[in-house]
mmCIF file of N, CA and C in Angstrom:
data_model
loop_
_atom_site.group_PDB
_atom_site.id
_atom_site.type_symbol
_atom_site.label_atom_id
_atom_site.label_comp_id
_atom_site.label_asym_id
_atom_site.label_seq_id
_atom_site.Cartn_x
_atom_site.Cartn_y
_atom_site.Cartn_z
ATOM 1 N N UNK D 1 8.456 2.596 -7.291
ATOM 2 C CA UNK D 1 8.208 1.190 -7.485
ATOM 3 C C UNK D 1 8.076 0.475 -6.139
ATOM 4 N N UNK D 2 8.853 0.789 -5.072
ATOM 5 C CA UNK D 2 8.602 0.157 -3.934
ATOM 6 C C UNK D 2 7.581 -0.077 -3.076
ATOM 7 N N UNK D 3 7.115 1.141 -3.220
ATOM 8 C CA UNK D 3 5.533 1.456 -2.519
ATOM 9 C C UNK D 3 4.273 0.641 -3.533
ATOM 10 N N UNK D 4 4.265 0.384 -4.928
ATOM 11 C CA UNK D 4 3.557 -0.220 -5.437
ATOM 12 C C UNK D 4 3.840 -1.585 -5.380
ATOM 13 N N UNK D 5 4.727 -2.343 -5.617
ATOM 14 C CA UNK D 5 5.176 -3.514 -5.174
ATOM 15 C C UNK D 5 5.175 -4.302 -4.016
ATOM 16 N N UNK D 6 5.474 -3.304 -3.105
ATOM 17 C CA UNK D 6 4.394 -3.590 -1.139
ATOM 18 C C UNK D 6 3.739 -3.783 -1.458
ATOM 19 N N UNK D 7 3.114 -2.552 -1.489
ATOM 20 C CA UNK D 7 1.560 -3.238 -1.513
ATOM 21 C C UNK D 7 0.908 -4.460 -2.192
ATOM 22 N N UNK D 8 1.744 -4.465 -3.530
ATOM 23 C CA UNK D 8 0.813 -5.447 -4.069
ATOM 24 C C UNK D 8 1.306 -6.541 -3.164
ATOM 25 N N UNK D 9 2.411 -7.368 -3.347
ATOM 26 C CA UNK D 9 3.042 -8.219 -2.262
ATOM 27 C C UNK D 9 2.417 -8.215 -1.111
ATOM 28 N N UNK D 10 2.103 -7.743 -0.005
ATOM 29 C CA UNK D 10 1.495 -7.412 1.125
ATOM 30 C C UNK D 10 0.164 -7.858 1.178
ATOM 31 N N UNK D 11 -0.664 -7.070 0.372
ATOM 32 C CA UNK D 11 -2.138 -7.530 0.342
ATOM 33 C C UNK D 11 -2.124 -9.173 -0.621
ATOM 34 N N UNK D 12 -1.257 -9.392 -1.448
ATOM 35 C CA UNK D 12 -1.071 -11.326 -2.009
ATOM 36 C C UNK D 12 -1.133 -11.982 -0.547
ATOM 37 N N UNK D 13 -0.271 -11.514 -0.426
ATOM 38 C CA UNK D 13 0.064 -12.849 0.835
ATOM 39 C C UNK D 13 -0.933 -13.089 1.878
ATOM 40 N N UNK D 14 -1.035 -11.565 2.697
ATOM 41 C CA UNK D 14 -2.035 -11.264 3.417
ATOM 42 C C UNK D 14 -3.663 -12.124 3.275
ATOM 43 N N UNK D 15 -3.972 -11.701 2.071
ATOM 44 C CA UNK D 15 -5.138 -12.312 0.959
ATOM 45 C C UNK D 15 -5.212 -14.283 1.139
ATOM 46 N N UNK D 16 -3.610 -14.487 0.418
ATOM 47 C CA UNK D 16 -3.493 -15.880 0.989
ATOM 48 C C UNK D 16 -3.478 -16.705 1.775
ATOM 49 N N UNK D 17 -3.134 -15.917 3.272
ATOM 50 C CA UNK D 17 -3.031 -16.467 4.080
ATOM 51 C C UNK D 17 -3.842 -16.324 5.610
ATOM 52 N N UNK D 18 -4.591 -15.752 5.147
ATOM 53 C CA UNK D 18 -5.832 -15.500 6.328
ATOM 54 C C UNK D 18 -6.968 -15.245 5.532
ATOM 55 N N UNK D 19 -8.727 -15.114 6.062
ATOM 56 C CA UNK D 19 -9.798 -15.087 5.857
ATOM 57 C C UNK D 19 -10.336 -13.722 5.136
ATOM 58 N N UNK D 20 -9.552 -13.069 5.570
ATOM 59 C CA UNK D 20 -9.885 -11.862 4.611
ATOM 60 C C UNK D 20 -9.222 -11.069 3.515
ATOM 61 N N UNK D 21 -9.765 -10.478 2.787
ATOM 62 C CA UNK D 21 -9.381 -9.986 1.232
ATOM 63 C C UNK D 21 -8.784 -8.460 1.777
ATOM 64 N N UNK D 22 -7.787 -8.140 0.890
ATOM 65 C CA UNK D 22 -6.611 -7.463 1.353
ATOM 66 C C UNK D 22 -6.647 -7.168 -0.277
ATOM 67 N N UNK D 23 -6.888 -5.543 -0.841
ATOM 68 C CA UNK D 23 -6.760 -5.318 -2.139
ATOM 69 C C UNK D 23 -5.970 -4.024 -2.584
ATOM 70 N N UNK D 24 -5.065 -4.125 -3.008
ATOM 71 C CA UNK D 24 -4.060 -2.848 -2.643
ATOM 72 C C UNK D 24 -4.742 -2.187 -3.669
ATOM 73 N N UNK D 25 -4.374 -0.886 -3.316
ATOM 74 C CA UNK D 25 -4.995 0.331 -4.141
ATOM 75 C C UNK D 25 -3.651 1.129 -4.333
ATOM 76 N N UNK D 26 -3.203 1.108 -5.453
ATOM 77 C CA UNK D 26 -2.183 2.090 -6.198
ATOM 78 C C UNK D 26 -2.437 3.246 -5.853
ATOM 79 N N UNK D 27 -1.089 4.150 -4.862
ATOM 80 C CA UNK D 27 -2.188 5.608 -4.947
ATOM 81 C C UNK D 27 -0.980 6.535 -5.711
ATOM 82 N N UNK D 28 -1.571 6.345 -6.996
ATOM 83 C CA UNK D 28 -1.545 6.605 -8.576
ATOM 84 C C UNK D 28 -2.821 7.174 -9.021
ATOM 85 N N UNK D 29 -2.992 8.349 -9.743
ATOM 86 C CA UNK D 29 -3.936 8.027 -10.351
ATOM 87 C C UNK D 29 -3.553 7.331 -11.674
ATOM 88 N N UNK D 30 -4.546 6.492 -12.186
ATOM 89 C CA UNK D 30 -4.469 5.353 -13.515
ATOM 90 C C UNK D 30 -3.679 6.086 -14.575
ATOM 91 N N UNK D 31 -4.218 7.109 -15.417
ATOM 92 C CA UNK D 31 -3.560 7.796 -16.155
ATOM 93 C C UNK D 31 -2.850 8.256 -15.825
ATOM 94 N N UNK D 32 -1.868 8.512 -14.731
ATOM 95 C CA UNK D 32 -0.670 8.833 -14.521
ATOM 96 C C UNK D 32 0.259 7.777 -14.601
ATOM 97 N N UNK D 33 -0.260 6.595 -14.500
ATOM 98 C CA UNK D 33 1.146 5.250 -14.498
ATOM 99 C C UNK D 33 2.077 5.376 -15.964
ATOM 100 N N UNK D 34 1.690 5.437 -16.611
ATOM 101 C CA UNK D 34 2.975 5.753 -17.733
ATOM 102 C C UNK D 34 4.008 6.561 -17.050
ATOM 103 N N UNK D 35 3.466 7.186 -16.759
ATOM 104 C CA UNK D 35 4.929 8.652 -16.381
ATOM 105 C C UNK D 35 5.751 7.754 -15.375
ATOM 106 N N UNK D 36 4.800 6.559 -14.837
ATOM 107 C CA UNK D 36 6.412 5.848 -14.211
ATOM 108 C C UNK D 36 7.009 4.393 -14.625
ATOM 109 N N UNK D 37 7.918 5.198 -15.558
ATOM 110 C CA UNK D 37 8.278 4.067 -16.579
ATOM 111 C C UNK D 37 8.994 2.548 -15.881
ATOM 112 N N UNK D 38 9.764 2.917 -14.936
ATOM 113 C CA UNK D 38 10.315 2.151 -14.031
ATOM 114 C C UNK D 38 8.805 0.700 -13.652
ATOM 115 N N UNK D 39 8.026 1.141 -13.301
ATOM 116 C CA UNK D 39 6.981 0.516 -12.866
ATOM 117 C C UNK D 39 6.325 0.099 -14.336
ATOM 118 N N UNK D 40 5.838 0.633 -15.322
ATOM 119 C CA UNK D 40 5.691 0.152 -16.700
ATOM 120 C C UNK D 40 6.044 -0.814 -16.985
ATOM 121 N N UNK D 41 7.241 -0.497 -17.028
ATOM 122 C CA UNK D 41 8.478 -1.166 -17.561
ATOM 123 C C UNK D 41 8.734 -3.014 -16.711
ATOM 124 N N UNK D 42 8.602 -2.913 -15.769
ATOM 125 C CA UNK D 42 8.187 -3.944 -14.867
ATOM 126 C C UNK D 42 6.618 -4.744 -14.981
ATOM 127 N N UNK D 43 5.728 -4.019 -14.882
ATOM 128 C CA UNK D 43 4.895 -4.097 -15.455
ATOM 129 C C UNK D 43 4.356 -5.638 -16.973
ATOM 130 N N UNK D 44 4.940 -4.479 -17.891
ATOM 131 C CA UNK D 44 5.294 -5.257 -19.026
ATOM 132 C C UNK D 44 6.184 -6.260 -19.405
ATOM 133 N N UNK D 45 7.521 -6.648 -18.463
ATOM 134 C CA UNK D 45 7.941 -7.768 -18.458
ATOM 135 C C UNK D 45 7.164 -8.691 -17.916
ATOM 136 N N UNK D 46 6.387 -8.739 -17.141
ATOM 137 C CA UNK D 46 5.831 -9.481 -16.251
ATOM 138 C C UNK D 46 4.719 -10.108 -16.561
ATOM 139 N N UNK D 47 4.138 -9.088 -17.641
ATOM 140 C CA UNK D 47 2.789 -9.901 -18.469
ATOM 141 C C UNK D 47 1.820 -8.844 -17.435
ATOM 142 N N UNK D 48 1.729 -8.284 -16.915
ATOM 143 C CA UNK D 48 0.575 -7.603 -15.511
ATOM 144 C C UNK D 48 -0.473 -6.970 -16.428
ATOM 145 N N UNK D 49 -1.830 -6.974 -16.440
ATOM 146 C CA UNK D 49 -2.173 -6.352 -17.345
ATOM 147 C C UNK D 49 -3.047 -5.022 -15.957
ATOM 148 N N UNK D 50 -2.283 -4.039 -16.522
ATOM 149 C CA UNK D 50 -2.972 -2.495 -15.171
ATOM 150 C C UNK D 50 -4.336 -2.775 -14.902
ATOM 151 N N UNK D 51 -5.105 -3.142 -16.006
ATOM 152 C CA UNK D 51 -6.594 -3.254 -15.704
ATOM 153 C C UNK D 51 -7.316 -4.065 -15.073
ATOM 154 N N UNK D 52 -6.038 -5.214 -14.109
ATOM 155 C CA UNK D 52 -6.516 -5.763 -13.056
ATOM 156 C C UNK D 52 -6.269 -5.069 -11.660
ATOM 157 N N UNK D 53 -5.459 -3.804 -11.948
ATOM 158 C CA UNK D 53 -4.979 -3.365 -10.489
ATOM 159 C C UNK D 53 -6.393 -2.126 -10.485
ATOM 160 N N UNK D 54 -5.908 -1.467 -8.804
ATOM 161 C CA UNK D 54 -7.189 -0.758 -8.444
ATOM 162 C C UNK D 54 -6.329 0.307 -8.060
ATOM 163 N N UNK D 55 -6.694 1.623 -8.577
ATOM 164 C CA UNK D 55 -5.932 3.018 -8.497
ATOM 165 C C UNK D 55 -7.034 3.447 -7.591
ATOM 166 N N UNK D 56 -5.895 4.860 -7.261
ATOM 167 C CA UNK D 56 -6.747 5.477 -5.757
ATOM 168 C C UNK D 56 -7.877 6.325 -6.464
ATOM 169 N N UNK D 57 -7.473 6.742 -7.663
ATOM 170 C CA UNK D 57 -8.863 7.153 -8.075
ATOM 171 C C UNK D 57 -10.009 6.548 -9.031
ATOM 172 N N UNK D 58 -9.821 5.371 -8.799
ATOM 173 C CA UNK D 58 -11.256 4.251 -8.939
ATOM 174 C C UNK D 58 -11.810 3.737 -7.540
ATOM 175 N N UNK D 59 -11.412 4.411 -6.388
ATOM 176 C CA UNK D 59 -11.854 4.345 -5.485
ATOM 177 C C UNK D 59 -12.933 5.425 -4.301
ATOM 178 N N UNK D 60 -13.561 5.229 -4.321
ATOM 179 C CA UNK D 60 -14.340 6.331 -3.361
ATOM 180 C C UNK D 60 -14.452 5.940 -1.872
ATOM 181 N N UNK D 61 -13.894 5.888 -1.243
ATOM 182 C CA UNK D 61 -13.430 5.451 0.209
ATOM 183 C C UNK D 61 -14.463 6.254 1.000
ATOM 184 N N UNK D 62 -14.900 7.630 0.634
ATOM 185 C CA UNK D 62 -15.864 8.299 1.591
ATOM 186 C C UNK D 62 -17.401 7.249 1.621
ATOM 187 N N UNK D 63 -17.693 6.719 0.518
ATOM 188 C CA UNK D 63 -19.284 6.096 0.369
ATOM 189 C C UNK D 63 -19.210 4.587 0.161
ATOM 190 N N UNK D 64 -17.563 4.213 0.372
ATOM 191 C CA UNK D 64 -17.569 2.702 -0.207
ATOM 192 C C UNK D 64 -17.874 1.810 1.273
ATOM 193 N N UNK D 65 -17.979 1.987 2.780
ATOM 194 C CA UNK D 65 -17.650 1.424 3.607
ATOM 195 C C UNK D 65 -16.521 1.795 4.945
ATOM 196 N N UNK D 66 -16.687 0.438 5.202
ATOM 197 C CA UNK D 66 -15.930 0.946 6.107
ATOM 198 C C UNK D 66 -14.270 -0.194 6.283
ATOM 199 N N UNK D 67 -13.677 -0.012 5.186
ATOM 200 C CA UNK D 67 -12.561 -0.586 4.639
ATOM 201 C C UNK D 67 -11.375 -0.086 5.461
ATOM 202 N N UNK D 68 -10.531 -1.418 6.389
ATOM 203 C CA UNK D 68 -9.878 -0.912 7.237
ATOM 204 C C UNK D 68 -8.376 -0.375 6.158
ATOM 205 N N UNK D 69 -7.650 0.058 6.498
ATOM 206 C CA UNK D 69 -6.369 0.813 5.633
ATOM 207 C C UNK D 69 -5.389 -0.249 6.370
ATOM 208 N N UNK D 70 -4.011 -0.057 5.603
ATOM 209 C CA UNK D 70 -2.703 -0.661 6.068
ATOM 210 C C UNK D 70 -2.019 0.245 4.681
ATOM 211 N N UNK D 71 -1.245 1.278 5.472
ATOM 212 C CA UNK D 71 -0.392 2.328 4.710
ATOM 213 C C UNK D 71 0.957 1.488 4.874
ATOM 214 N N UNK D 72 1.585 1.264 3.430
ATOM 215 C CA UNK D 72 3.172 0.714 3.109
ATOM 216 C C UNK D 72 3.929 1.649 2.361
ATOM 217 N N UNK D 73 5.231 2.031 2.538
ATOM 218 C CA UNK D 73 6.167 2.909 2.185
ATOM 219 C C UNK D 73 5.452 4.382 2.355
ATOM 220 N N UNK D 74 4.481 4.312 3.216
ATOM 221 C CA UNK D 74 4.386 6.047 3.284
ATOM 222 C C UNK D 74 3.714 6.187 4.730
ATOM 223 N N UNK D 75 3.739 7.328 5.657
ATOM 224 C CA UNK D 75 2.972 6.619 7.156
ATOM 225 C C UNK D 75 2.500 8.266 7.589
ATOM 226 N N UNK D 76 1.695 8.609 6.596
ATOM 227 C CA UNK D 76 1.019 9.943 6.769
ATOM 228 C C UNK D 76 0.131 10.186 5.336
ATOM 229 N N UNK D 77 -1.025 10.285 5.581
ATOM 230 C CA UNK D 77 -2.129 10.220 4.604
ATOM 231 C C UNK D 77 -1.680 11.426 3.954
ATOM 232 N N UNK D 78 -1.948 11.729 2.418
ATOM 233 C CA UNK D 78 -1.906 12.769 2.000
ATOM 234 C C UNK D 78 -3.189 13.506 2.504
ATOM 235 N N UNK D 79 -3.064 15.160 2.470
ATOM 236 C CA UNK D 79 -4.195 16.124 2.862
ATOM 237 C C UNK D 79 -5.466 15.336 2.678
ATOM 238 N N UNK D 80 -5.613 15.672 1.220
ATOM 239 C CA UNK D 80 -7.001 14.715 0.774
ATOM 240 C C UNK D 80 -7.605 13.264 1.444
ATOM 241 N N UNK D 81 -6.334 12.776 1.890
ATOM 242 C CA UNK D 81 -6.856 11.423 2.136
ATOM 243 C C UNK D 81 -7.155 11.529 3.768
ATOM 244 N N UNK D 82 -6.888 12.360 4.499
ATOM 245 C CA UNK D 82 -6.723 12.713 6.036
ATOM 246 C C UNK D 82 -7.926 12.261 6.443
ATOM 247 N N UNK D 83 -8.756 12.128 6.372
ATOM 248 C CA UNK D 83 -10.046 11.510 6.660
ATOM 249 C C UNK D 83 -10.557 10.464 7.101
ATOM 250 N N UNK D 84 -9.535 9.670 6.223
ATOM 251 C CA UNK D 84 -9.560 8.149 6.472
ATOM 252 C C UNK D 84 -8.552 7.632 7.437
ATOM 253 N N UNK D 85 -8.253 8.691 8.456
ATOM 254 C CA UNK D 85 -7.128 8.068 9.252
ATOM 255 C C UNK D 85 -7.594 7.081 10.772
ATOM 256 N N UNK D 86 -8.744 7.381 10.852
ATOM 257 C CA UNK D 86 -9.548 6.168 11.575
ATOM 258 C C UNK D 86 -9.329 5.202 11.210
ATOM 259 N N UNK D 87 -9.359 4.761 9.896
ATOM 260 C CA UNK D 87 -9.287 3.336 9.117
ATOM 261 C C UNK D 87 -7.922 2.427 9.277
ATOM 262 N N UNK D 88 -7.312 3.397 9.330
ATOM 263 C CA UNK D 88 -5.734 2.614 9.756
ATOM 264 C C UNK D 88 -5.419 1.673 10.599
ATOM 265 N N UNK D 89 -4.979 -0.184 10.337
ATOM 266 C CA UNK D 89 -5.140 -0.385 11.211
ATOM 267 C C UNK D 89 -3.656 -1.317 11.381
ATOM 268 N N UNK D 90 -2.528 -1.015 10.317
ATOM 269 C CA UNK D 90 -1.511 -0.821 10.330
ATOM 270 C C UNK D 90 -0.776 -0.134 9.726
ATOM 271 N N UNK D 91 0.854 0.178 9.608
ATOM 272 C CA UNK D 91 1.714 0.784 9.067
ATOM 273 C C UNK D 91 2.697 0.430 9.035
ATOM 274 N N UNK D 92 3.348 0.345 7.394
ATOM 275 C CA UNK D 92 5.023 -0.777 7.229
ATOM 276 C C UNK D 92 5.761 0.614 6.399
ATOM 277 N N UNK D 93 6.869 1.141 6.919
ATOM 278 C CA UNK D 93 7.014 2.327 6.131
ATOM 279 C C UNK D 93 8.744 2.331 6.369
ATOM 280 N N UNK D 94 9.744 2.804 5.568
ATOM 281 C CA UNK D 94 10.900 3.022 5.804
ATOM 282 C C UNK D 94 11.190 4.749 5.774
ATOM 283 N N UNK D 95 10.441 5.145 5.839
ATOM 284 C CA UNK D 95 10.936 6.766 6.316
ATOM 285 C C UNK D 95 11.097 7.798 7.091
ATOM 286 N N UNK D 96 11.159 8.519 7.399
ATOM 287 C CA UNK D 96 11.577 9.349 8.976
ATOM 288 C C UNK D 96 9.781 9.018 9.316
ATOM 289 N N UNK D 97 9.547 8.367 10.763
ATOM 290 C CA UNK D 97 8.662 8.591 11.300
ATOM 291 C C UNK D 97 7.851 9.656 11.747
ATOM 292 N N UNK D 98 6.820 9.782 11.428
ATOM 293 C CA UNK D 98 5.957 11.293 11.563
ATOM 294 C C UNK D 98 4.843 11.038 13.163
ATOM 295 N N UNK D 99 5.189 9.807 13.284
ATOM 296 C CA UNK D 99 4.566 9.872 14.695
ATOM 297 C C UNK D 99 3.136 9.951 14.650
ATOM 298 N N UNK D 100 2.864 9.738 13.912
ATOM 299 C CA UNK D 100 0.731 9.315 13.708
ATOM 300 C C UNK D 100 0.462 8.167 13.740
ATOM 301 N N UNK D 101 -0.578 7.805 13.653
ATOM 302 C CA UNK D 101 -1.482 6.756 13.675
ATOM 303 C C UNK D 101 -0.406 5.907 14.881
ATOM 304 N N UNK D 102 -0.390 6.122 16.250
ATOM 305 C CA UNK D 102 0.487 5.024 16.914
ATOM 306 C C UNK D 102 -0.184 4.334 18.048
ATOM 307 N N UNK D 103 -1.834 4.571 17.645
ATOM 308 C CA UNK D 103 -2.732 3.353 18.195
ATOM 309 C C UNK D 103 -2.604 2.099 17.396
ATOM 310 N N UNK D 104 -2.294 1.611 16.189
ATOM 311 C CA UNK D 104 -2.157 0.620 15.415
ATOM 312 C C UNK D 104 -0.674 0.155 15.444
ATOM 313 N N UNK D 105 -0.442 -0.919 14.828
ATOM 314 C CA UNK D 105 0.090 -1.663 14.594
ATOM 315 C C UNK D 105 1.357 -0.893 13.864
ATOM 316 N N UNK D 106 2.301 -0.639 13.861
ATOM 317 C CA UNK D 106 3.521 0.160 13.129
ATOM 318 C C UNK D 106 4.641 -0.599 13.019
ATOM 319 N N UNK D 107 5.477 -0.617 11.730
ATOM 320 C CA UNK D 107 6.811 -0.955 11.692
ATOM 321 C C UNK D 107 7.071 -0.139 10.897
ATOM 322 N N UNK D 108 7.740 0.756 11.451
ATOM 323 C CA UNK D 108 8.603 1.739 10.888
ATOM 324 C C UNK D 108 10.337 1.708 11.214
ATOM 325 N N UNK D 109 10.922 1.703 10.369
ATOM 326 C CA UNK D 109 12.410 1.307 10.512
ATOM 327 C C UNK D 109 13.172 2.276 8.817
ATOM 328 N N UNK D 110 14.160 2.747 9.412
ATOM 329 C CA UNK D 110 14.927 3.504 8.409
ATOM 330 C C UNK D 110 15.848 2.807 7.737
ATOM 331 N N UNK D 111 15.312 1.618 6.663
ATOM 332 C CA UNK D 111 16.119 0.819 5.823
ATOM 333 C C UNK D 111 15.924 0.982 4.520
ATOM 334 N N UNK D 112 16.573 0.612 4.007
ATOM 335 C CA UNK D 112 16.695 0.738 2.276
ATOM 336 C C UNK D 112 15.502 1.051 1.481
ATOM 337 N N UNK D 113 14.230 0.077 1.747
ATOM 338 C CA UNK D 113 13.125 -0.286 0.653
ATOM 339 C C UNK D 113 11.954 -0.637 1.710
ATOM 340 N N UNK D 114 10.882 -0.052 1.493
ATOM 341 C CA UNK D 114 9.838 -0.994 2.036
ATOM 342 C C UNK D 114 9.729 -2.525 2.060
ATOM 343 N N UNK D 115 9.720 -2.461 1.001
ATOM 344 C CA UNK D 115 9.682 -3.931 0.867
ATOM 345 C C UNK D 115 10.531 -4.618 1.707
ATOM 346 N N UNK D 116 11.710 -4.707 1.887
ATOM 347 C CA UNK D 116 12.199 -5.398 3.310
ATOM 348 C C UNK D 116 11.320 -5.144 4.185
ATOM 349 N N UNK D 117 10.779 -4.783 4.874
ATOM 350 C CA UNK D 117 9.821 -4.596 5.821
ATOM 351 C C UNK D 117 9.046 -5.360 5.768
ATOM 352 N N UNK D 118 7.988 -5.374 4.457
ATOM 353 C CA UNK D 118 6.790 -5.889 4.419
ATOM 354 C C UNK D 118 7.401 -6.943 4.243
ATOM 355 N N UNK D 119 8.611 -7.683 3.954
ATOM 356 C CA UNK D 119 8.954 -9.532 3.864
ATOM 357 C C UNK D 119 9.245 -9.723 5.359
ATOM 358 N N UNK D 120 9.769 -9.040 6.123
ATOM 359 C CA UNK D 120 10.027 -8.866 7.823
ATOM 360 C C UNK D 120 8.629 -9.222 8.406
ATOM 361 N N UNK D 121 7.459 -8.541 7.709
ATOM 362 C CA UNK D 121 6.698 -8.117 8.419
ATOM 363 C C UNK D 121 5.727 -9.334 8.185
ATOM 364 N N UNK D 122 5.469 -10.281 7.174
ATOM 365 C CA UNK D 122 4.930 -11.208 6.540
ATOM 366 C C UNK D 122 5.860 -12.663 7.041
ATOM 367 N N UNK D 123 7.006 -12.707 7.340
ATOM 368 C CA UNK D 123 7.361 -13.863 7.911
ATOM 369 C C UNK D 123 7.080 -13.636 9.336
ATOM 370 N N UNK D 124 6.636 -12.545 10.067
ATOM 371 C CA UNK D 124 6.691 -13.177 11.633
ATOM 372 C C UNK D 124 5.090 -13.280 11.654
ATOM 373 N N UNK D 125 4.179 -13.524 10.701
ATOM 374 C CA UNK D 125 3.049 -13.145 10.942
ATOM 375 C C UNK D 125 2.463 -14.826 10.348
#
C-alpha cells in the first residue's frame, strides 16, 4: 500500500503545484490488484474507482516517449524495466540503498513508510 499511495500522493501534488502533469503508474499489473486486499479494501472505502488509475501494464514506455520517471518506495528498476533507467529523474525510497541512479535527485532514508518521505519531500519543494 505504501508504494501505491506515494505515488499517487506525489504525482497529486506534484500535478498541482507546478506546470507539469505527473501520472503515477501502479506497478501492478491491473488484474492483479485484488490479490491486494489491503489496497482494495482502501480503495473501496474511498469511493476510487481503479479505472481511473494507470497500471504498469497499460503502459508501453518503450514507444510512448520520452516520459521522465520518479521511482517512490522502490530505487532499482525491476529487470524488465532496466531500460528506462535514463528516464529517472528522481528517487524517494525507504530501503537499503542500492546505489543507482545517483546522477538525479535521491532521498533515500531508512524510515518506516515511504510516504513520510514523499510528505518530507513535497513540503521543502
Amino acid at each position: 500500500m505504501d508504494s501505491i499511495v506515494s505515488a499517487l500522493v506525489f504525482a497529486f501534488v506534484r500535478t498541482k503545484s507546478t506546470k507539469d502533469i505527473y501520472v503515477p503508474v501502479i506497478n501492478t499489473v491491473k488484474q492483479d490488484l485484488p490479490l491486494r486486499t489491503d489496497v482494495s479494501y482502501l480503495f473501496a472505502k474511498l469511493g476510487l474507482d481503479v479505472n481511473t488509475l494507470t497500471f504498469v501494464d497499460e503502459v508501453d514506455f518503450q514507444t510512448d516517449g520520452n516520459e521522465e520517471l520518479v521511482l517512490v518506495d522502490h530505487n532499482r528498476l525491476s529487470g524488465s524495466q532496466e531500460a528506462l533507467s535514463d528516464r529517472i529523474t528522481q528517487v524517494i525510497d525507504h530501503h537499503v540503498d542500492e546505489n543507482l541512479y545517483t546522477k538525479v535527485n535521491r532521498k533515500i532514508e531508512r524510515v518506516g513508510s515511504c510516504a513520510s518521505l514523499v510528505v518530507e519531500t513535497l513540503s521543502s519543494q
